[in-house]
PDB file of C-alpha atoms and ligand atoms in Angstrom:
ATOM      1  CA  MET A 289     116.443 -49.540 -92.878  1.00 83.00           C
ATOM      2  CA  GLU A 290     113.633 -47.014 -91.997  1.00 94.00           C
ATOM      3  CA  PHE A 291     110.194 -48.488 -92.762  1.00 95.00           C
ATOM      4  CA  ILE A 292     109.147 -45.706 -95.534  1.00 97.00           C
ATOM      5  CA  GLU A 293     112.524 -46.072 -96.997  1.00 96.00           C
ATOM      6  CA  LEU A 294     112.126 -49.895 -97.445  1.00 96.00           C
ATOM      7  CA  ALA A 295     108.481 -49.325 -98.741  1.00 96.00           C
ATOM      8  CA  ARG A 296     109.933 -47.041-101.547  1.00 96.00           C
ATOM      9  CA  LYS A 297     112.801 -48.970-102.334  1.00 96.00           C
ATOM     10  CA  ARG A 298     110.599 -52.019-103.135  1.00 97.00           C
ATOM     11  CA  GLN A 299     109.935 -52.505-106.615  1.00 97.00           C
ATOM     12  CA  SER A 300     109.476 -55.198-109.152  1.00 98.00           C
ATOM     13  CA  VAL A 301     112.602 -56.913-110.067  1.00 97.00           C
ATOM     14  CA  ARG A 302     112.571 -59.177-113.397  1.00 97.00           C
ATOM     15  CA  HIS A 303     116.272 -59.201-114.079  1.00 96.00           C
ATOM     16  CA  TYR A 304     118.959 -60.782-111.797  1.00 97.00           C
ATOM     17  CA  LYS A 305     122.485 -61.016-111.363  1.00 97.00           C
ATOM     18  CA  GLN A 306     123.892 -64.577-111.307  1.00 94.00           C
ATOM     19  CA  GLY A 307     124.731 -66.058-107.952  1.00 91.00           C
ATOM     20  CA  ASP A 308     123.218 -68.039-105.247  1.00 92.00           C
ATOM     21  CA  VAL A 309     120.513 -66.680-102.672  1.00 97.00           C
ATOM     22  CA  PRO A 310     121.504 -68.626 -99.596  1.00 98.00           C
ATOM     23  CA  THR A 311     118.893 -70.795 -98.210  1.00 97.00           C
ATOM     24  CA  GLU A 312     119.182 -68.860 -94.992  1.00 98.00           C
ATOM     25  CA  ASP A 313     118.358 -65.735 -96.400  1.00 98.00           C
ATOM     26  CA  ILE A 314     115.211 -66.980 -98.135  1.00 98.00           C
ATOM     27  CA  GLU A 315     114.213 -68.504 -94.744  1.00 98.00           C
ATOM     28  CA  LEU A 316     114.491 -64.928 -93.276  1.00 98.00           C
ATOM     29  CA  MET A 317     112.091 -63.694 -95.802  1.00 98.00           C
ATOM     30  CA  ILE A 318     109.634 -66.537 -95.236  1.00 98.00           C
ATOM     31  CA  ASP A 319     110.044 -65.760 -91.478  1.00 98.00           C
ATOM     32  CA  ALA A 320     108.770 -62.231 -92.027  1.00 98.00           C
ATOM     33  CA  ALA A 321     105.753 -63.586 -94.206  1.00 98.00           C
ATOM     34  CA  ARG A 322     105.012 -65.916 -91.382  1.00 98.00           C
ATOM     35  CA  LEU A 323     104.292 -63.062 -88.987  1.00 98.00           C
ATOM     36  CA  ALA A 324     101.551 -61.498 -91.217  1.00 98.00           C
ATOM     37  CA  PRO A 325      98.146 -61.246 -90.009  1.00 98.00           C
ATOM     38  CA  SER A 326      95.530 -63.702 -91.245  1.00 97.00           C
ATOM     39  CA  GLY A 327      91.913 -64.020 -91.237  1.00 95.00           C
ATOM     40  CA  LYS A 328      90.847 -66.026 -88.264  1.00 94.00           C
ATOM     41  CA  ASN A 329      94.777 -66.636 -87.978  1.00 97.00           C
ATOM     42  CA  LEU A 330      94.343 -69.631 -90.282  1.00 96.00           C
ATOM     43  CA  GLN A 331      97.826 -68.886 -91.916  1.00 97.00           C
ATOM     44  CA  TYR A 332      96.732 -70.738 -94.923  1.00 96.00           C
ATOM     45  CA  TRP A 333     100.154 -70.358 -96.628  1.00 97.00           C
ATOM     46  CA  HIS A 334     103.008 -72.855 -97.592  1.00 96.00           C
ATOM     47  CA  PHE A 335     106.133 -71.851 -99.445  1.00 97.00           C
ATOM     48  CA  ILE A 336     108.177 -74.077-101.707  1.00 96.00           C
ATOM     49  CA  VAL A 337     111.571 -72.777-102.448  1.00 97.00           C
ATOM     50  CA  VAL A 338     112.861 -74.051-105.752  1.00 95.00           C
ATOM     51  CA  LYS A 339     116.774 -73.219-106.160  1.00 93.00           C
ATOM     52  CA  ASP A 340     117.205 -76.252-108.358  1.00 93.00           C
ATOM     53  CA  ASP A 341     117.893 -75.356-111.833  1.00 94.00           C
ATOM     54  CA  GLY A 342     116.451 -78.059-113.623  1.00 95.00           C
ATOM     55  CA  LEU A 343     113.149 -78.179-111.607  1.00 95.00           C
ATOM     56  CA  ARG A 344     112.848 -74.383-112.249  1.00 96.00           C
ATOM     57  CA  ARG A 345     113.196 -75.121-116.012  1.00 97.00           C
ATOM     58  CA  LYS A 346     110.577 -78.019-115.741  1.00 96.00           C
ATOM     59  CA  ILE A 347     108.336 -75.606-113.981  1.00 97.00           C
ATOM     60  CA  ALA A 348     108.779 -73.003-116.639  1.00 98.00           C
ATOM     61  CA  GLN A 349     108.159 -75.685-119.420  1.00 97.00           C
ATOM     62  CA  ALA A 350     105.032 -76.599-117.899  1.00 97.00           C
ATOM     63  CA  ILE A 351     103.574 -73.041-117.730  1.00 98.00           C
ATOM     64  CA  SER A 352     104.746 -72.625-121.200  1.00 98.00           C
ATOM     65  CA  ALA A 353     102.812 -75.615-122.432  1.00 98.00           C
ATOM     66  CA  GLU A 354      99.801 -74.440-120.708  1.00 97.00           C
ATOM     67  CA  ASN A 355     100.116 -71.025-122.202  1.00 98.00           C
ATOM     68  CA  GLU A 356     100.531 -72.565-125.662  1.00 98.00           C
ATOM     69  CA  ARG A 357      97.568 -74.851-125.082  1.00 97.00           C
ATOM     70  CA  ILE A 358      95.071 -71.971-124.350  1.00 97.00           C
ATOM     71  CA  SER A 359      96.843 -69.733-127.024  1.00 98.00           C
ATOM     72  CA  SER A 360      96.290 -72.199-129.713  1.00 98.00           C
ATOM     73  CA  LEU A 361      92.581 -72.605-128.642  1.00 97.00           C
ATOM     74  CA  MET A 362      92.461 -68.554-128.918  1.00 98.00           C
ATOM     75  CA  ASP A 363      94.392 -68.737-132.394  1.00 98.00           C
ATOM     76  CA  VAL A 364      91.267 -69.869-134.117  1.00 97.00           C
ATOM     77  CA  LYS A 365      88.985 -67.132-132.514  1.00 97.00           C
ATOM     78  CA  ASP A 366      91.572 -64.222-132.362  1.00 98.00           C
ATOM     79  CA  LYS A 367      95.032 -64.848-133.482  1.00 98.00           C
ATOM     80  CA  THR A 368      96.304 -61.235-132.378  1.00 98.00           C
ATOM     81  CA  LYS A 369      95.211 -61.674-128.857  1.00 98.00           C
ATOM     82  CA  ALA A 370      96.387 -65.467-128.693  1.00 98.00           C
ATOM     83  CA  ASP A 371     100.063 -63.843-129.775  1.00 98.00           C
ATOM     84  CA  ARG A 372      99.609 -61.240-127.177  1.00 98.00           C
ATOM     85  CA  PHE A 373      99.115 -63.781-124.345  1.00 98.00           C
ATOM     86  CA  ARG A 374     102.162 -65.956-125.706  1.00 98.00           C
ATOM     87  CA  LYS A 375     104.245 -62.631-125.624  1.00 97.00           C
ATOM     88  CA  PHE A 376     103.051 -61.601-122.008  1.00 97.00           C
ATOM     89  CA  ALA A 377     104.013 -65.030-120.657  1.00 97.00           C
ATOM     90  CA  LYS A 378     107.377 -64.518-122.105  1.00 94.00           C
ATOM     91  CA  HIS A 379     107.931 -61.271-120.586  1.00 94.00           C
ATOM     92  CA  PHE A 380     105.799 -61.307-117.450  1.00 97.00           C
ATOM     93  CA  THR A 381     105.966 -64.746-116.252  1.00 97.00           C
ATOM     94  CA  LEU A 382     108.871 -66.989-117.654  1.00 98.00           C
ATOM     95  CA  PHE A 383     111.574 -64.662-116.703  1.00 97.00           C
ATOM     96  CA  PHE A 384     111.472 -66.315-113.261  1.00 97.00           C
ATOM     97  CA  VAL A 385     113.614 -69.005-114.897  1.00 97.00           C
ATOM     98  CA  ASP A 386     116.835 -66.885-114.835  1.00 96.00           C
ATOM     99  CA  ALA A 387     116.293 -65.871-111.338  1.00 97.00           C
ATOM    100  CA  PRO A 388     118.501 -67.717-108.639  1.00 96.00           C
ATOM    101  CA  ALA A 389     115.598 -68.695-106.597  1.00 97.00           C
ATOM    102  CA  LEU A 390     111.921 -69.222-107.204  1.00 98.00           C
ATOM    103  CA  VAL A 391     109.401 -69.500-104.264  1.00 98.00           C
ATOM    104  CA  ILE A 392     106.139 -71.296-105.112  1.00 98.00           C
ATOM    105  CA  VAL A 393     103.283 -70.061-102.828  1.00 98.00           C
ATOM    106  CA  MET A 394     100.575 -72.409-102.017  1.00 96.00           C
ATOM    107  CA  SER A 395      97.402 -71.457-100.226  1.00 96.00           C
ATOM    108  CA  LYS A 396      94.014 -72.821 -99.523  1.00 94.00           C
ATOM    109  CA  GLN A 397      90.439 -71.528 -99.896  1.00 93.00           C
ATOM    110  CA  TYR A 398      89.257 -69.351 -96.786  1.00 92.00           C
ATOM    111  CA  GLU A 399      85.820 -69.685 -95.739  1.00 90.00           C
ATOM    112  CA  PRO A 400      84.767 -66.085 -94.534  1.00 90.00           C
ATOM    113  CA  SER A 401      82.961 -65.412 -91.417  1.00 91.00           C
ATOM    114  CA  GLY A 402      79.288 -65.923 -92.077  1.00 93.00           C
ATOM    115  CA  TYR A 403      79.834 -68.418 -94.766  1.00 92.00           C
ATOM    116  CA  ASN A 404      79.040 -71.367 -92.621  1.00 92.00           C
ATOM    117  CA  GLU A 405      76.319 -69.553 -90.709  1.00 94.00           C
ATOM    118  CA  MET A 406      74.683 -68.530 -94.242  1.00 94.00           C
ATOM    119  CA  GLN A 407      74.744 -72.146 -95.213  1.00 94.00           C
ATOM    120  CA  LEU A 408      73.064 -73.160 -92.066  1.00 95.00           C
ATOM    121  CA  ALA A 409      70.458 -70.405 -92.564  1.00 97.00           C
ATOM    122  CA  ASP A 410      69.664 -71.823 -96.094  1.00 97.00           C
ATOM    123  CA  LEU A 411      71.198 -68.882 -97.710  1.00 96.00           C
ATOM    124  CA  ASP A 412      73.701 -69.011-100.649  1.00 94.00           C
ATOM    125  CA  PRO A 413      77.128 -68.010 -99.408  1.00 92.00           C
ATOM    126  CA  SER A 414      79.004 -68.756-102.510  1.00 91.00           C
ATOM    127  CA  TRP A 415      79.630 -65.153-103.355  1.00 91.00           C
ATOM    128  CA  LEU A 416      81.299 -64.643-100.350  1.00 90.00           C
ATOM    129  CA  ILE A 417      83.967 -67.117-101.459  1.00 88.00           C
ATOM    130  CA  ASN A 418      83.957 -65.795-105.137  1.00 85.00           C
ATOM    131  CA  GLU A 419      83.663 -62.383-104.818  1.00 85.00           C
ATOM    132  CA  LYS A 420      84.651 -61.167-101.254  1.00 83.00           C
ATOM    133  CA  ASN A 421      87.012 -63.702-100.010  1.00 87.00           C
ATOM    134  CA  PRO A 422      89.308 -62.009 -97.649  1.00 90.00           C
ATOM    135  CA  GLY A 423      91.746 -65.277 -97.850  1.00 93.00           C
ATOM    136  CA  MET A 424      93.819 -63.515-100.684  1.00 95.00           C
ATOM    137  CA  GLN A 425      94.240 -60.236 -98.162  1.00 96.00           C
ATOM    138  CA  SER A 426      95.702 -62.580 -95.432  1.00 97.00           C
ATOM    139  CA  LEU A 427      98.208 -64.018 -98.490  1.00 97.00           C
ATOM    140  CA  GLY A 428      98.864 -60.423 -99.450  1.00 98.00           C
ATOM    141  CA  ALA A 429     100.044 -59.349 -96.229  1.00 98.00           C
ATOM    142  CA  ALA A 430     102.276 -62.430 -96.051  1.00 98.00           C
ATOM    143  CA  LEU A 431     103.633 -61.624 -99.521  1.00 98.00           C
ATOM    144  CA  GLU A 432     104.309 -58.003 -98.803  1.00 98.00           C
ATOM    145  CA  HIS A 433     106.183 -58.900 -95.540  1.00 98.00           C
ATOM    146  CA  PHE A 434     108.316 -61.327 -97.910  1.00 98.00           C
ATOM    147  CA  THR A 435     109.180 -58.771-100.469  1.00 98.00           C
ATOM    148  CA  LEU A 436     109.947 -55.919 -97.990  1.00 98.00           C
ATOM    149  CA  ARG A 437     112.309 -58.420 -96.047  1.00 98.00           C
ATOM    150  CA  ALA A 438     113.939 -59.115 -99.565  1.00 98.00           C
ATOM    151  CA  VAL A 439     114.620 -55.315-100.005  1.00 98.00           C
ATOM    152  CA  ASP A 440     115.884 -55.205 -96.287  1.00 97.00           C
ATOM    153  CA  LEU A 441     118.251 -58.076 -97.044  1.00 98.00           C
ATOM    154  CA  GLY A 442     119.633 -56.397-100.210  1.00 97.00           C
ATOM    155  CA  TYR A 443     117.575 -58.579-102.687  1.00 97.00           C
ATOM    156  CA  GLY A 444     114.907 -57.835-105.365  1.00 97.00           C
ATOM    157  CA  SER A 445     111.802 -59.912-106.049  1.00 98.00           C
ATOM    158  CA  CYS A 446     108.871 -60.145-108.262  1.00 98.00           C
ATOM    159  CA  TRP A 447     105.453 -61.237-107.300  1.00 98.00           C
ATOM    160  CA  ILE A 448     103.948 -63.350-110.204  1.00 98.00           C
ATOM    161  CA  THR A 449     100.526 -64.471-110.330  1.00 98.00           C
ATOM    162  CA  SER A 450     100.099 -64.668-114.040  1.00 97.00           C
ATOM    163  CA  ALA A 451     101.030 -68.352-114.327  1.00 97.00           C
ATOM    164  CA  ASN A 452      97.965 -69.214-111.883  1.00 97.00           C
ATOM    165  CA  TYR A 453      96.119 -70.778-114.717  1.00 97.00           C
ATOM    166  CA  ALA A 454      99.092 -73.463-114.895  1.00 97.00           C
ATOM    167  CA  ASP A 455      98.356 -74.521-111.300  1.00 96.00           C
ATOM    168  CA  LYS A 456      97.376 -78.129-111.931  1.00 95.00           C
ATOM    169  CA  ALA A 457     100.352 -78.495-114.429  1.00 96.00           C
ATOM    170  CA  VAL A 458     102.965 -77.160-111.554  1.00 95.00           C
ATOM    171  CA  GLN A 459     101.178 -79.152-108.873  1.00 93.00           C
ATOM    172  CA  ALA A 460     101.462 -82.416-111.062  1.00 93.00           C
ATOM    173  CA  LEU A 461     105.196 -81.609-111.393  1.00 93.00           C
ATOM    174  CA  LEU A 462     105.553 -80.877-107.579  1.00 91.00           C
ATOM    175  CA  LYS A 463     103.967 -84.013-106.559  1.00 89.00           C
ATOM    176  CA  GLU A 464     106.239 -85.894-109.038  1.00 88.00           C
ATOM    177  CA  THR A 465     109.444 -84.299-107.956  1.00 87.00           C
ATOM    178  CA  VAL A 466     109.105 -83.210-104.138  1.00 83.00           C
ATOM    179  CA  ASP A 467     106.084 -85.331-103.298  1.00 81.00           C
ATOM    180  CA  PHE A 468     104.079 -82.134-102.305  1.00 79.00           C
ATOM    181  CA  ASP A 469     100.535 -82.910-101.791  1.00 75.00           C
ATOM    182  CA  GLN A 470      98.889 -81.052 -99.369  1.00 82.00           C
ATOM    183  CA  GLN A 471      94.927 -81.303 -99.545  1.00 85.00           C
ATOM    184  CA  GLY A 472      93.091 -78.323-100.709  1.00 92.00           C
ATOM    185  CA  TYR A 473      96.317 -76.241-101.527  1.00 94.00           C
ATOM    186  CA  PHE A 474      96.630 -74.505-104.852  1.00 95.00           C
ATOM    187  CA  MET A 475      99.276 -72.380-106.394  1.00 96.00           C
ATOM    188  CA  ALA A 476      98.258 -68.807-105.352  1.00 97.00           C
ATOM    189  CA  ALA A 477     101.568 -66.753-106.581  1.00 98.00           C
ATOM    190  CA  LEU A 478     105.370 -67.354-107.797  1.00 98.00           C
ATOM    191  CA  LEU A 479     108.091 -65.234-106.203  1.00 98.00           C
ATOM    192  CA  SER A 480     111.309 -64.703-107.981  1.00 98.00           C
ATOM    193  CA  VAL A 481     114.297 -63.702-105.869  1.00 98.00           C
ATOM    194  CA  GLY A 482     117.831 -62.466-106.526  1.00 98.00           C
ATOM    195  CA  ILE A 483     120.099 -59.464-106.460  1.00 97.00           C
ATOM    196  CA  PRO A 484     118.631 -57.150-108.947  1.00 97.00           C
ATOM    197  CA  GLU A 485     120.684 -56.665-112.162  1.00 96.00           C
ATOM    198  CA  ASP A 486     119.538 -53.255-113.017  1.00 85.00           C
ATOM    199  CA  ASN A 487     117.442 -50.419-111.489  1.00 84.00           C
ATOM    200  CA  PRO A 488     113.839 -51.310-112.829  1.00 88.00           C
ATOM    201  CA  LYS A 489     111.460 -48.615-113.853  1.00 91.00           C
ATOM    202  CA  SER A 490     108.479 -49.024-111.865  1.00 96.00           C
ATOM    203  CA  PRO A 491     105.329 -47.549-113.312  1.00 97.00           C
ATOM    204  CA  PRO A 492     103.862 -44.444-111.507  1.00 97.00           C
ATOM    205  CA  LYS A 493     101.517 -44.681-108.357  1.00 97.00           C
ATOM    206  CA  LYS A 494      98.552 -42.924-108.177  1.00 98.00           C
ATOM    207  CA  ASN A 495      98.752 -39.389-106.084  1.00 98.00           C
ATOM    208  CA  LEU A 496      97.675 -39.641-102.427  1.00 97.00           C
ATOM    209  CA  ARG A 497      95.001 -36.934-102.939  1.00 96.00           C
ATOM    210  CA  ASP A 498      93.374 -39.388-105.557  1.00 97.00           C
ATOM    211  CA  ILE A 499      93.013 -42.369-103.331  1.00 98.00           C
ATOM    212  CA  MET A 500      91.657 -41.132-100.110  1.00 97.00           C
ATOM    213  CA  THR A 501      88.831 -39.333 -98.875  1.00 97.00           C
ATOM    214  CA  ILE A 502      88.895 -37.682 -95.351  1.00 97.00           C
ATOM    215  CA  ILE A 503      85.783 -36.695 -93.502  1.00 97.00           C
ATOM    216  CA  GLU A 504      86.213 -34.386 -90.434  1.00 95.00           C
TER     217      GLU A 504
HETATM  218  C1  FMN B 248      98.971 -59.514-106.800  1.00 68.13           C
HETATM  219  C2  FMN B 248     100.326 -59.263-107.933  1.00 68.13           C
HETATM  220  C3  FMN B 248     100.589 -59.959-108.882  1.00 68.13           C
HETATM  221  C4  FMN B 248     101.436 -59.756-109.971  1.00 68.13           C
HETATM  222  N1  FMN B 248     101.639 -60.622-110.875  1.00 68.13           N
HETATM  223  C5  FMN B 248     102.601 -60.114-111.785  1.00 68.13           C
HETATM  224  C6  FMN B 248     103.109 -61.020-112.915  1.00 68.13           C
HETATM  225  O1  FMN B 248     102.537 -62.214-112.943  1.00 68.13           O
HETATM  226  N2  FMN B 248     104.166 -60.679-113.617  1.00 68.13           N
HETATM  227  C7  FMN B 248     104.994 -59.713-113.232  1.00 68.13           C
HETATM  228  O2  FMN B 248     105.777 -59.382-114.154  1.00 68.13           O
HETATM  229  N3  FMN B 248     104.664 -58.411-112.497  1.00 68.13           N
HETATM  230  C8  FMN B 248     103.561 -58.992-111.700  1.00 68.13           C
HETATM  231  N4  FMN B 248     103.265 -58.175-110.519  1.00 68.13           N
HETATM  232  C9  FMN B 248     104.099 -57.019-110.315  1.00 68.13           C
HETATM  233  C10 FMN B 248     103.144 -55.696-110.869  1.00 68.13           C
HETATM  234  O3  FMN B 248     103.257 -55.622-111.985  1.00 68.13           O
HETATM  235  C11 FMN B 248     103.893 -54.583-110.284  1.00 68.13           C
HETATM  236  O4  FMN B 248     103.982 -54.675-108.841  1.00 68.13           O
HETATM  237  C12 FMN B 248     103.317 -53.085-110.578  1.00 68.13           C
HETATM  238  O5  FMN B 248     103.285 -52.949-111.911  1.00 68.13           O
HETATM  239  C13 FMN B 248     103.909 -52.054-109.932  1.00 68.13           C
HETATM  240  O6  FMN B 248     105.239 -51.947-109.902  1.00 68.13           O
HETATM  241  P1  FMN B 248     106.205 -51.906-108.721  1.00 68.13           P
HETATM  242  O7  FMN B 248     106.096 -53.308-108.076  1.00 68.13           O
HETATM  243  O8  FMN B 248     107.817 -51.848-109.390  1.00 68.13           O
HETATM  244  O9  FMN B 248     106.069 -50.852-107.837  1.00 68.13           O
HETATM  245  C14 FMN B 248     102.240 -58.676-109.520  1.00 68.13           C
HETATM  246  C15 FMN B 248     102.176 -57.790-108.402  1.00 68.13           C
HETATM  247  C16 FMN B 248     101.005 -58.215-107.504  1.00 68.13           C
HETATM  248  C17 FMN B 248     100.724 -57.509-106.345  1.00 68.13           C
END
């Protein structure tokens, strides 16, 4: 497929047809992700592929429980916002449970250039980590490779970060079930993958003229 056609065809897919996504196809998607550029070529990514229905359900339950814990604390302050948060999780996070495959994307904190140098110079570099950290840009490049390769192979996917607040709960589950315990790694995103059930309607993109400035 032509690159621009691929880019246009990619959409967030939240409803999938029943049926397996062969592990070899997911490997091809991860193989494309692997080729992405990364700051200092550190490649701080690890992909955990969950095809097992039972584990996917347990992960959804762990996220749900964490959502409910936060929501019930919110209830006393603002019940409307708490209910909105519950509803959001239902529609924009937990749909992955019905996807044939889930990929848990683990990443690690990246120390940008200047971080260690500023520390040595007795300057506070914490804002470089917290506000301007390029680590997530590296991961974004890898995940975009993944999603485009998924389209190329006839699949759809959805990139999900709205469960990141449940990182610790999911990690505990992973440690218990698959003994994943890589030092310093945290859950940075989820990717649901499958054959699209429908043609989703993506929200509009900004116009080219509105997002660029050319100085000639
Ligand atoms: C970093 C990132 C995080 C996202 N998190 C979620 C999410 O948690 N749940 C969800 O349903 N969609 C999520 N999306 C998908 C966006 O909502 C979607 O890309 C956007 O609305 C544009 O639609 P399109 O992907 O169909 O073009 C995320 C996308 C990105 C890039």
